[in-house]
Amino acid sequence: MKAVWAVMAVGVLLASGCTASDESMADLVFRGGAVWTGDPAAPSASAVAVKDGRIVAVGTEADVEGLVGGSTRLVDLAGRMLMPGFIDAHTHFLDGGFKLAGVDLRDAATPEEFARRIGEFAETVPAGTWITGGDWDHEMWGGELPRKEWVDSLTPDHPVFVNRLDGHMSLANSVALRLAGVDSQGRMADPDGGTIVRDARTGEPAGVFKDEAMGIVARAIPEASEADLDRALQAAARHALERGVTQIHDMAGWENLETYRRAHARGELPLRVYSVVQLSTWERLRDFVAANGRGDDRLWWGGLKAFVDGSLGSTTAWFHEPYEDEPATCGLMVTDSAELRSMIEAGDAAGFQIIVHAIGDAANDWLLGVFEDVAAAHGPRDRRFRIEHAQHLSPAAIPRFAELGVIASMQPYHAADDGRWAQKRIGPERIKTTYAFRSLLDAGATLAFGTDWTVAPIDPILGLDAAVTRRTFDGANPGGWVPEQRISVEETLRAYTEGGARAGFMENRLGRIARGMLADLVVLDRDVTQQDPKTLGETRVDMTVVDGRVAYERPTG
Ligand SMILES: [Zn+2]
């Protein structure tokens, strides 16, 4: 209703005979296509007008006509679809920027291909330069972990430390081990919450470091300069905007927050950022907020991130029952439970949003219990606890998300990816409540979608395809992997827009197309609500608008 009133008011102004100056005209007008508003009160429209970074009219072509002046940019949708900008609720954004400049092993399908790409990359960078990035997946070639010998002869002058795509293990070559001070006799003990994979015969470190053990090598990598970080941000932002992402939640920490602040102060922050820092630094955040407030609509902070467990791919997600293919382990809790609980209490008492990674069913149950206890002890407030990933849930956990008001921050792409091998790991029963989008929505939970970039590509179209079809990348499940957990296109779009806005306390100004909302918008090349789901993955982003300004336009021709 509000939109209609706004349009009528403008109409009255024009009818009263005054020549409207260009100042009262819209900056941008979209018309002649489908508008998916995400607004349950008015779900569809065919025209939208934007002025000064806000949406000023939503309706039909007639409703925006009077707002078109000489300086208005008219965009004919011509069968395409306008929607709110995608919000990616979980990224490691600057890592993404750095990885755009690193070696790409994501689709390396054999050990030979893996080694060849690293060798070729080494030829393109000066000796001594660390070769990082990677995103390899040993499941591509049957599950054998890579070893340093695979790449040593190709990289005699380059330290290599390339990560698995879930970020929970990395392969070092011998140069990197030497620089990190890891002796070849393997006398170094495994750190708490981590594993140094060793050669079964010699006991020497074989090259792969898991979870907390990754720090042993990572510490030897020289720190990025401010200029490196600034460049990584711009590269990451370009990459995200090309994919229709107008806002990201960044899970990385202080160095990233400082990088965003530098860019914002120069007017060079190209998209909206909710910058989250580590829960262990809650006192620093408290002092920082006392001095600097909580930011603004372009860049804000006030979230604290921690981990309960590891990942499924690294056999470190924490389950109630052992892994099917490694019956000696149920995974592990990566943070001491008493310490994590007391940090959650402290961060909540300080008024911040608590955001915790939990993948295995035991990790999720444990965390829901802590959230319930903390909320009961501290009394009601709009705290919006978040569980990141919420990947494997016990059936009893599902209704608790809605009951406790815990946001499920999930990454549908992982379902299409893990679906290839998850059953071998956790068996036929536990997969029924894996990536349980349908069950969570039916139980009234808020879903916020994202990608965990760089664990998955930051492309929301891949997530849309994955949530709606639940196809797996190996083509083995054309009708969907655990198809009962599929959700609709509109439910997916909502999780990628309004859900993300809610997860960042922005739903009263972002995540829907309605009058007065901030103008973050995306034009897709087709109306995805009317497509055969099989073709969803072919959807392209034609235009991305942040704060009423065109931030990306796909080159035509
Ligand atoms: Zn993450």
Coordinates of C-alpha atoms and ligand atoms in Angstrom, one line a residue:
M1 CA 0.0 0.0 0.0
K2 CA 2.8 2.4 0.8
A3 CA 4.1 2.2 -2.7
V4 CA 0.8 3.3 -4.1
W5 CA 0.6 6.3 -1.9
A6 CA 4.1 7.4 -2.9
V7 CA 3.2 7.2 -6.6
M8 CA 0.0 9.1 -6.0
A9 CA 1.8 11.9 -4.2
V10 CA 4.1 12.4 -7.2
G11 CA 1.1 12.3 -9.5
V12 CA -0.6 15.0 -7.7
L13 CA 2.5 17.2 -7.8
L14 CA 2.7 16.9 -11.6
A15 CA -1.0 17.4 -12.1
S16 CA -0.9 20.6 -10.2
G17 CA 0.9 22.2 -13.2
C18 CA 4.3 22.9 -11.9
T19 CA 7.1 21.9 -14.2
A20 CA 8.9 19.3 -12.2
S21 CA 12.5 20.1 -12.0
D22 CA 15.0 17.3 -12.8
E23 CA 15.8 17.1 -9.1
S24 CA 12.6 15.5 -8.3
M25 CA 13.0 12.9 -11.0
A26 CA 14.3 9.3 -10.4
D27 CA 17.9 8.4 -11.0
L28 CA 17.1 5.0 -12.3
V29 CA 13.9 3.5 -13.6
F30 CA 13.3 -0.2 -14.4
R31 CA 10.3 -1.2 -16.4
G32 CA 8.8 -3.7 -18.8
G33 CA 9.7 -6.9 -17.0
A34 CA 9.3 -9.0 -14.0
V35 CA 10.1 -7.6 -10.6
W36 CA 10.5 -10.1 -7.8
T37 CA 10.1 -7.9 -4.7
G38 CA 10.6 -10.4 -1.9
D39 CA 7.8 -8.4 -0.2
P40 CA 5.0 -10.7 0.8
A41 CA 2.6 -7.7 0.8
A42 CA 3.3 -7.1 -2.9
P43 CA 5.3 -9.9 -4.3
S44 CA 5.4 -8.8 -7.9
A45 CA 5.5 -5.6 -9.9
S46 CA 6.7 -4.5 -13.4
A47 CA 8.4 -1.2 -12.7
V48 CA 10.7 0.3 -10.0
A49 CA 12.1 3.8 -9.5
V50 CA 15.2 4.7 -7.6
K51 CA 16.4 8.0 -6.3
D52 CA 19.3 9.0 -4.0
G53 CA 20.0 5.4 -3.2
R54 CA 16.5 4.6 -2.2
I55 CA 13.6 2.8 -3.8
V56 CA 10.9 5.5 -4.4
A57 CA 8.3 3.7 -6.3
V58 CA 7.3 0.1 -7.0
G59 CA 4.3 -0.8 -9.2
T60 CA 3.4 -0.7 -12.9
E61 CA 4.8 1.3 -15.7
A62 CA 2.1 4.0 -15.1
D63 CA 3.3 4.3 -11.6
V64 CA 6.9 5.3 -12.5
E65 CA 6.1 7.3 -15.7
G66 CA 6.0 10.7 -13.9
L67 CA 9.4 10.1 -12.3
V68 CA 11.3 9.8 -15.6
G69 CA 13.2 13.0 -16.4
G70 CA 16.0 14.0 -18.6
S71 CA 18.7 12.7 -16.3
T72 CA 16.9 9.4 -15.5
R73 CA 18.5 6.3 -16.7
L74 CA 15.8 4.0 -18.1
V75 CA 16.4 0.3 -18.0
D76 CA 14.1 -1.8 -20.1
L77 CA 13.9 -5.2 -18.5
A78 CA 12.5 -6.7 -21.6
G79 CA 11.6 -10.1 -20.2
R80 CA 14.4 -10.0 -17.6
M81 CA 13.9 -10.0 -13.9
L82 CA 14.7 -7.4 -11.3
M83 CA 15.2 -8.5 -7.7
P84 CA 16.9 -7.3 -4.5
G85 CA 20.7 -7.7 -4.5
F86 CA 22.0 -11.0 -3.3
I87 CA 23.4 -11.1 0.3
D88 CA 26.1 -13.6 0.9
A89 CA 25.9 -14.2 4.6
H90 CA 29.2 -16.1 5.0
T91 CA 32.4 -15.2 3.2
H92 CA 36.1 -15.0 3.8
F93 CA 36.2 -12.1 1.4
L94 CA 39.7 -11.0 1.2
D95 CA 41.0 -14.6 1.1
G96 CA 38.8 -14.7 -2.0
G97 CA 40.6 -11.6 -3.4
F98 CA 44.0 -13.2 -2.8
K99 CA 42.9 -16.5 -4.3
L100 CA 41.9 -14.8 -7.5
A101 CA 45.6 -14.2 -7.8
G102 CA 46.7 -17.7 -6.6
V103 CA 46.8 -21.2 -8.1
D104 CA 43.4 -22.8 -9.0
L105 CA 43.1 -26.5 -8.2
R106 CA 39.4 -26.6 -7.7
D107 CA 38.7 -28.9 -10.7
A108 CA 42.0 -30.7 -10.7
A109 CA 40.6 -34.2 -11.3
T110 CA 43.8 -36.3 -10.8
P111 CA 47.0 -36.2 -8.8
E112 CA 48.9 -35.5 -12.0
E113 CA 46.7 -32.6 -12.9
F114 CA 47.1 -31.3 -9.3
A115 CA 50.9 -31.4 -9.6
R116 CA 51.0 -30.0 -13.2
R117 CA 49.0 -26.9 -12.3
I118 CA 51.2 -26.1 -9.3
G119 CA 54.4 -26.6 -11.4
E120 CA 53.0 -24.4 -14.2
F121 CA 52.0 -21.7 -11.7
A122 CA 55.5 -21.7 -10.2
E123 CA 56.9 -20.8 -13.5
T124 CA 54.8 -17.6 -13.5
V125 CA 56.0 -16.1 -10.2
P126 CA 59.5 -15.2 -8.9
A127 CA 61.4 -17.8 -6.9
G128 CA 60.7 -17.6 -3.2
T129 CA 57.1 -16.4 -3.7
W130 CA 54.6 -18.5 -1.7
I131 CA 52.2 -20.4 -3.8
T132 CA 48.9 -20.4 -2.0
G133 CA 45.2 -20.7 -2.9
G134 CA 44.3 -24.0 -4.4
D135 CA 40.9 -25.2 -3.2
W136 CA 41.8 -28.8 -4.1
D137 CA 39.5 -31.7 -3.4
H138 CA 41.0 -35.1 -3.0
E139 CA 37.5 -36.7 -3.4
M140 CA 37.9 -35.9 -7.1
W141 CA 40.4 -38.7 -7.4
G142 CA 39.0 -41.1 -4.9
G143 CA 40.1 -39.7 -1.6
E144 CA 43.9 -40.2 -1.4
L145 CA 45.5 -37.2 0.4
P146 CA 48.1 -35.4 -1.6
R147 CA 51.8 -35.7 -0.5
K148 CA 54.6 -33.3 -0.7
E149 CA 56.5 -35.6 -3.1
W150 CA 53.8 -34.9 -5.7
V151 CA 55.0 -31.4 -6.1
D152 CA 58.5 -31.2 -4.6
S153 CA 60.4 -31.8 -7.9
L154 CA 58.3 -29.1 -9.7
T155 CA 58.8 -26.5 -7.0
P156 CA 62.4 -26.6 -5.8
D157 CA 62.4 -22.8 -5.3
H158 CA 58.9 -22.0 -4.2
P159 CA 57.2 -22.7 -0.9
V160 CA 53.8 -24.2 -1.5
F161 CA 50.9 -24.2 0.9
V162 CA 47.6 -24.9 -0.9
N163 CA 44.4 -25.6 0.9
R164 CA 41.6 -28.0 0.4
L165 CA 38.4 -26.3 -0.7
D166 CA 36.8 -26.4 2.8
G167 CA 39.8 -24.7 4.3
H168 CA 40.3 -27.4 6.9
M169 CA 43.5 -28.9 5.5
S170 CA 46.4 -27.7 3.4
L171 CA 49.4 -29.3 1.6
A172 CA 52.9 -28.0 2.2
N173 CA 55.9 -28.9 0.0
S174 CA 59.4 -29.5 1.4
V175 CA 60.4 -25.8 0.9
A176 CA 57.5 -24.6 3.0
L177 CA 58.2 -27.2 5.7
R178 CA 61.8 -26.0 5.9
L179 CA 60.7 -22.3 6.1
A180 CA 58.2 -23.3 8.8
G181 CA 60.9 -25.1 10.8
V182 CA 59.1 -28.5 10.6
D183 CA 61.9 -31.1 11.0
S184 CA 61.7 -34.1 8.7
Q185 CA 62.0 -36.6 11.5
G186 CA 58.5 -35.5 12.5
R187 CA 59.3 -35.0 16.1
M188 CA 56.9 -32.1 16.3
A189 CA 53.7 -33.2 18.2
D190 CA 50.2 -32.6 16.8
P191 CA 48.8 -29.4 18.3
D192 CA 45.4 -29.5 20.1
G193 CA 42.6 -29.6 17.6
G194 CA 44.9 -30.4 14.7
T195 CA 46.7 -33.2 12.9
I196 CA 50.0 -33.4 11.1
V197 CA 49.5 -36.2 8.5
R198 CA 52.5 -38.5 8.6
D199 CA 54.0 -41.1 6.2
A200 CA 52.9 -44.4 7.5
R201 CA 56.3 -46.0 7.0
T202 CA 58.8 -43.3 8.0
G203 CA 56.6 -41.1 10.4
E204 CA 57.8 -38.0 8.5
P205 CA 55.2 -35.2 7.9
A206 CA 53.7 -36.2 4.6
G207 CA 52.7 -32.6 3.7
V208 CA 49.0 -32.3 4.8
F209 CA 48.2 -30.3 7.9
K210 CA 44.7 -30.4 9.3
D211 CA 42.8 -27.7 11.2
E212 CA 44.8 -26.2 14.1
A213 CA 48.0 -27.8 12.7
M214 CA 47.8 -25.6 9.6
G215 CA 49.0 -22.6 11.7
I216 CA 52.4 -24.3 12.0
V217 CA 53.1 -23.6 8.3
A218 CA 50.8 -20.6 7.8
R219 CA 52.8 -18.6 10.4
A220 CA 55.8 -18.8 8.1
I221 CA 54.0 -17.0 5.3
P222 CA 54.9 -13.3 5.2
E223 CA 52.1 -11.0 6.2
A224 CA 50.3 -9.1 3.4
S225 CA 50.9 -5.4 3.3
E226 CA 48.1 -2.8 3.5
A227 CA 48.4 -2.3 -0.3
D228 CA 48.1 -6.0 -0.9
L229 CA 45.0 -6.1 1.2
D230 CA 43.5 -3.1 -0.5
R231 CA 44.1 -4.7 -3.9
A232 CA 42.6 -8.0 -2.7
L233 CA 39.4 -6.1 -1.6
Q234 CA 38.9 -4.5 -4.9
A235 CA 39.5 -7.7 -6.8
A236 CA 37.1 -9.6 -4.5
A237 CA 34.5 -6.8 -4.8
R238 CA 34.6 -6.8 -8.6
H239 CA 34.2 -10.6 -8.7
A240 CA 31.2 -10.4 -6.3
L241 CA 29.4 -7.6 -8.0
E242 CA 29.7 -9.4 -11.4
R243 CA 27.8 -12.2 -9.7
G244 CA 25.0 -10.0 -8.3
V245 CA 26.3 -9.9 -4.7
T246 CA 25.6 -6.5 -3.2
Q247 CA 26.4 -7.3 0.4
I248 CA 28.7 -9.7 2.2
H249 CA 29.1 -10.9 5.7
D250 CA 32.8 -11.4 6.3
M251 CA 33.9 -13.9 8.9
A252 CA 37.6 -13.2 8.8
G253 CA 38.6 -10.7 11.5
W254 CA 40.3 -7.5 12.4
E255 CA 42.7 -7.2 9.5
N256 CA 39.8 -7.4 7.1
L257 CA 37.7 -4.9 9.2
E258 CA 40.6 -2.4 9.0
T259 CA 40.9 -2.9 5.3
Y260 CA 37.2 -2.2 4.8
R261 CA 37.4 0.9 7.0
R262 CA 40.3 2.2 4.9
A263 CA 38.4 1.7 1.7
H264 CA 35.2 3.2 3.2
A265 CA 37.0 6.3 4.4
R266 CA 38.2 6.9 0.8
G267 CA 34.8 6.2 -0.6
E268 CA 36.1 3.1 -2.2
L269 CA 34.0 0.3 -0.6
P270 CA 32.1 -1.0 -3.6
L271 CA 29.5 -3.1 -1.7
R272 CA 28.0 -3.5 1.7
V273 CA 30.0 -5.3 4.4
Y274 CA 29.1 -6.8 7.8
S275 CA 32.6 -7.3 9.1
V276 CA 32.7 -10.0 11.9
V277 CA 35.7 -10.6 14.2
Q278 CA 36.8 -13.5 16.3
L279 CA 34.9 -14.3 19.5
S280 CA 38.1 -14.6 21.4
T281 CA 38.7 -10.9 20.7
W282 CA 35.3 -9.7 22.2
E283 CA 37.0 -7.3 24.6
R284 CA 38.8 -5.6 21.8
L285 CA 35.5 -5.3 20.0
R286 CA 33.9 -3.8 23.1
D287 CA 36.6 -1.2 23.3
F288 CA 36.5 -0.6 19.5
V289 CA 32.7 0.0 19.6
A290 CA 33.0 2.3 22.6
A291 CA 35.4 4.4 20.5
N292 CA 34.0 4.1 17.0
G293 CA 30.3 3.0 17.3
R294 CA 28.9 0.2 15.2
G295 CA 29.5 1.6 11.6
D296 CA 26.8 2.6 9.1
D297 CA 24.7 1.0 6.4
R298 CA 27.7 0.5 4.1
L299 CA 30.1 -1.0 6.6
W300 CA 29.1 -2.2 10.1
W301 CA 30.3 -4.6 12.8
G302 CA 29.2 -6.1 16.1
G303 CA 29.3 -9.8 15.3
L304 CA 31.7 -12.3 16.9
K305 CA 32.6 -15.6 15.3
A306 CA 33.9 -18.9 16.7
F307 CA 34.1 -22.6 15.8
V308 CA 32.7 -25.7 17.6
D309 CA 34.1 -28.3 15.2
G310 CA 35.9 -28.9 11.9
S311 CA 34.5 -30.2 8.6
L312 CA 33.0 -33.3 7.1
G313 CA 35.5 -33.5 4.3
S314 CA 38.4 -33.5 6.8
T315 CA 36.6 -36.0 9.1
T316 CA 36.7 -33.3 11.8
A317 CA 33.0 -32.4 12.0
W318 CA 31.8 -33.6 15.5
F319 CA 29.1 -36.3 15.4
H320 CA 27.3 -38.3 18.1
E321 CA 28.2 -41.5 16.3
P322 CA 31.5 -42.5 14.5
Y323 CA 32.1 -41.9 10.8
E324 CA 31.1 -44.8 8.6
D325 CA 34.4 -44.9 6.8
E326 CA 36.6 -44.1 9.9
P327 CA 34.9 -45.9 12.7
A328 CA 37.7 -44.9 15.2
T329 CA 36.5 -41.2 15.2
C330 CA 33.4 -39.1 15.8
G331 CA 35.3 -35.9 14.7
L332 CA 36.5 -33.3 17.1
M333 CA 35.6 -30.2 19.0
V334 CA 38.2 -27.6 17.9
T335 CA 37.7 -25.2 20.8
D336 CA 37.7 -26.3 24.4
S337 CA 34.0 -26.5 25.4
A338 CA 34.2 -24.7 28.8
E339 CA 36.2 -21.9 27.2
L340 CA 33.9 -21.5 24.2
R341 CA 30.9 -21.5 26.5
S342 CA 32.3 -18.7 28.7
M343 CA 33.3 -16.6 25.6
I344 CA 29.8 -17.0 24.2
E345 CA 28.4 -15.8 27.6
A346 CA 30.8 -12.8 27.6
G347 CA 30.1 -11.8 24.0
D348 CA 26.4 -12.0 24.5
A349 CA 26.5 -10.0 27.8
A350 CA 28.5 -7.3 25.9
G351 CA 25.5 -7.0 23.5
F352 CA 27.1 -8.5 20.4
Q353 CA 25.8 -11.1 17.9
I354 CA 27.3 -14.5 18.5
I355 CA 28.0 -16.4 15.2
V356 CA 29.3 -20.0 15.6
H357 CA 30.4 -22.6 13.1
A358 CA 28.9 -26.0 13.7
I359 CA 28.8 -28.8 11.2
G360 CA 28.3 -32.2 12.9
D361 CA 25.1 -33.2 14.7
A362 CA 26.8 -33.3 18.1
A363 CA 28.3 -29.8 17.5
N364 CA 24.9 -28.4 16.6
D365 CA 23.2 -30.0 19.5
W366 CA 25.9 -28.8 21.9
L367 CA 25.7 -25.2 20.5
L368 CA 21.9 -25.0 20.6
G369 CA 22.1 -26.0 24.2
V370 CA 24.6 -23.3 25.0
F371 CA 22.5 -20.7 23.2
E372 CA 19.4 -21.7 25.1
D373 CA 21.3 -21.5 28.4
V374 CA 22.8 -18.1 27.7
A375 CA 19.5 -16.6 26.5
A376 CA 17.8 -17.9 29.6
A377 CA 20.5 -16.6 31.9
H378 CA 20.8 -13.1 30.2
G379 CA 17.1 -12.5 29.6
P380 CA 15.3 -11.5 26.4
R381 CA 16.9 -9.2 23.8
D382 CA 17.1 -9.1 20.0
R383 CA 20.3 -11.2 19.9
R384 CA 19.8 -13.4 16.8
F385 CA 22.3 -16.1 17.5
R386 CA 23.6 -17.7 14.3
I387 CA 24.8 -21.1 13.5
E388 CA 27.1 -21.2 10.5
H389 CA 26.6 -24.2 8.3
A390 CA 24.1 -26.1 10.5
Q391 CA 25.0 -28.9 8.1
H392 CA 24.1 -32.2 9.8
L393 CA 21.3 -31.9 12.3
S394 CA 19.8 -34.4 14.6
P395 CA 16.0 -34.5 14.0
A396 CA 15.4 -33.0 17.4
A397 CA 17.6 -30.0 16.6
I398 CA 15.5 -28.9 13.7
P399 CA 12.5 -27.3 15.6
R400 CA 14.9 -25.7 18.1
F401 CA 16.2 -23.1 15.5
A402 CA 12.8 -21.5 15.4
E403 CA 12.0 -22.0 19.0
L404 CA 15.3 -20.3 20.1
G405 CA 15.3 -17.7 17.3
V406 CA 18.6 -19.1 16.0
I407 CA 19.4 -18.2 12.4
A408 CA 20.6 -21.1 10.2
S409 CA 23.3 -19.6 8.0
M410 CA 23.8 -22.2 5.3
Q411 CA 25.5 -22.7 2.0
P412 CA 23.4 -24.6 -0.6
Y413 CA 26.4 -25.1 -3.0
H414 CA 28.0 -27.5 -0.4
A415 CA 25.0 -29.8 -0.8
A416 CA 25.7 -30.3 -4.5
D417 CA 29.3 -30.7 -3.7
D418 CA 29.3 -32.9 -0.5
G419 CA 26.4 -34.9 -1.9
R420 CA 28.8 -36.8 -4.1
W421 CA 30.5 -38.5 -1.1
A422 CA 28.7 -37.6 2.2
Q423 CA 26.8 -40.9 2.4
K424 CA 30.0 -43.0 2.4
R425 CA 31.1 -40.9 5.3
I426 CA 28.0 -40.7 7.5
G427 CA 25.7 -43.4 6.1
P428 CA 22.1 -43.5 4.8
E429 CA 20.3 -42.3 8.0
R430 CA 22.2 -39.2 8.8
I431 CA 22.1 -37.8 5.3
K432 CA 18.3 -37.4 5.6
T433 CA 18.8 -34.3 7.8
T434 CA 21.9 -33.0 6.0
Y435 CA 21.4 -29.5 4.5
A436 CA 17.9 -29.8 5.8
F437 CA 16.5 -26.7 4.1
R438 CA 13.0 -28.0 3.7
S439 CA 12.7 -29.2 7.3
L440 CA 14.1 -26.0 8.7
L441 CA 11.8 -23.8 6.8
D442 CA 8.8 -26.0 7.6
A443 CA 9.7 -25.7 11.3
G444 CA 9.7 -21.9 11.0
A445 CA 13.5 -21.2 11.0
T446 CA 15.1 -18.2 9.3
L447 CA 17.5 -19.3 6.6
A448 CA 20.3 -17.0 5.5
F449 CA 22.2 -18.3 2.5
G450 CA 25.8 -17.7 1.4
T451 CA 28.7 -19.6 0.0
D452 CA 31.6 -19.6 2.5
W453 CA 33.7 -18.2 -0.4
T454 CA 36.4 -19.3 -0.9
V455 CA 35.2 -22.8 0.2
A456 CA 32.6 -22.5 -2.6
P457 CA 32.4 -20.0 -5.5
I458 CA 30.7 -16.8 -4.5
D459 CA 28.1 -17.2 -7.3
P460 CA 24.6 -17.2 -5.9
I461 CA 23.2 -18.7 -9.1
L462 CA 25.1 -21.9 -8.2
G463 CA 23.5 -21.8 -4.8
L464 CA 20.0 -21.2 -6.3
D465 CA 20.5 -24.3 -8.5
A466 CA 21.7 -26.4 -5.7
A467 CA 18.9 -25.5 -3.2
V468 CA 16.2 -26.0 -5.8
T469 CA 17.4 -29.1 -7.6
R470 CA 19.9 -30.6 -5.1
R471 CA 21.6 -32.1 -8.1
T472 CA 25.2 -33.3 -7.3
F473 CA 28.1 -32.2 -9.4
D474 CA 28.9 -35.8 -10.5
G475 CA 25.5 -36.1 -12.2
A476 CA 24.6 -39.1 -10.1
N477 CA 21.5 -37.5 -8.6
P478 CA 19.6 -35.8 -11.4
G479 CA 16.3 -35.9 -9.4
G480 CA 18.0 -34.4 -6.3
W481 CA 20.2 -35.7 -3.5
V482 CA 17.9 -36.2 -0.6
P483 CA 15.2 -34.6 -2.7
E484 CA 12.8 -34.2 0.2
Q485 CA 15.0 -31.3 1.4
R486 CA 14.6 -29.3 -1.9
I487 CA 13.1 -25.8 -1.6
S488 CA 11.4 -23.5 -4.1
V489 CA 13.1 -20.8 -6.2
E490 CA 11.3 -18.1 -4.2
E491 CA 12.3 -19.6 -0.8
T492 CA 15.9 -19.7 -2.0
L493 CA 15.8 -16.1 -3.2
R494 CA 14.3 -15.1 0.1
A495 CA 17.1 -16.8 2.0
Y496 CA 19.6 -15.1 -0.2
T497 CA 18.1 -11.6 0.3
E498 CA 15.7 -11.0 3.3
G499 CA 17.3 -13.9 5.2
G500 CA 20.7 -12.4 4.9
A501 CA 19.4 -8.9 5.8
R502 CA 17.8 -10.4 8.9
A503 CA 21.0 -12.2 9.9
G504 CA 22.7 -8.8 9.8
F505 CA 20.0 -6.8 11.5
M506 CA 19.2 -4.9 8.3
E507 CA 15.8 -6.3 7.2
N508 CA 14.0 -3.0 7.8
R509 CA 16.1 -1.4 5.0
L510 CA 17.5 -4.2 2.9
G511 CA 16.5 -7.5 1.3
R512 CA 13.2 -6.5 -0.3
I513 CA 12.1 -4.1 -3.1
A514 CA 9.7 -1.8 -1.4
R515 CA 9.3 2.0 -1.1
G516 CA 11.9 3.5 1.2
M517 CA 14.3 0.6 1.1
L518 CA 17.9 1.0 0.2
A519 CA 18.4 0.4 -3.5
D520 CA 20.5 -2.7 -3.8
L521 CA 19.2 -4.5 -6.9
V522 CA 20.1 -7.1 -9.5
V523 CA 18.9 -7.7 -13.0
L524 CA 18.9 -11.3 -14.1
D525 CA 18.8 -12.2 -17.7
R526 CA 15.6 -14.3 -17.2
D527 CA 12.7 -14.6 -14.8
V528 CA 13.9 -17.4 -12.6
T529 CA 10.5 -17.9 -11.0
Q530 CA 9.2 -19.1 -14.4
Q531 CA 12.1 -21.3 -15.5
D532 CA 12.5 -25.0 -15.8
P533 CA 14.7 -25.7 -12.7
K534 CA 17.1 -27.6 -15.0
T535 CA 18.1 -24.3 -16.6
L536 CA 18.5 -22.2 -13.5
G537 CA 22.3 -22.7 -13.5
E538 CA 22.5 -20.9 -16.9
T539 CA 21.1 -17.7 -15.4
R540 CA 23.4 -14.7 -15.8
V541 CA 23.6 -11.4 -14.0
D542 CA 23.1 -8.4 -16.3
M543 CA 23.3 -5.6 -13.9
T544 CA 24.2 -5.0 -10.2
V545 CA 23.1 -1.8 -8.4
V546 CA 24.4 -0.8 -4.9
D547 CA 22.9 2.1 -3.1
G548 CA 21.2 3.3 -6.3
R549 CA 24.3 3.3 -8.4
V550 CA 25.1 0.9 -11.2
A551 CA 28.1 -1.0 -9.9
Y552 CA 28.3 -3.7 -12.6
E553 CA 26.9 -4.1 -16.1
R554 CA 27.5 -7.2 -18.2
P555 CA 29.1 -6.1 -21.5
T556 CA 26.7 -6.6 -24.4
G557 CA 27.5 -8.0 -27.8
Ligands
ZN1 ZN 33.7 -20.0 6.8

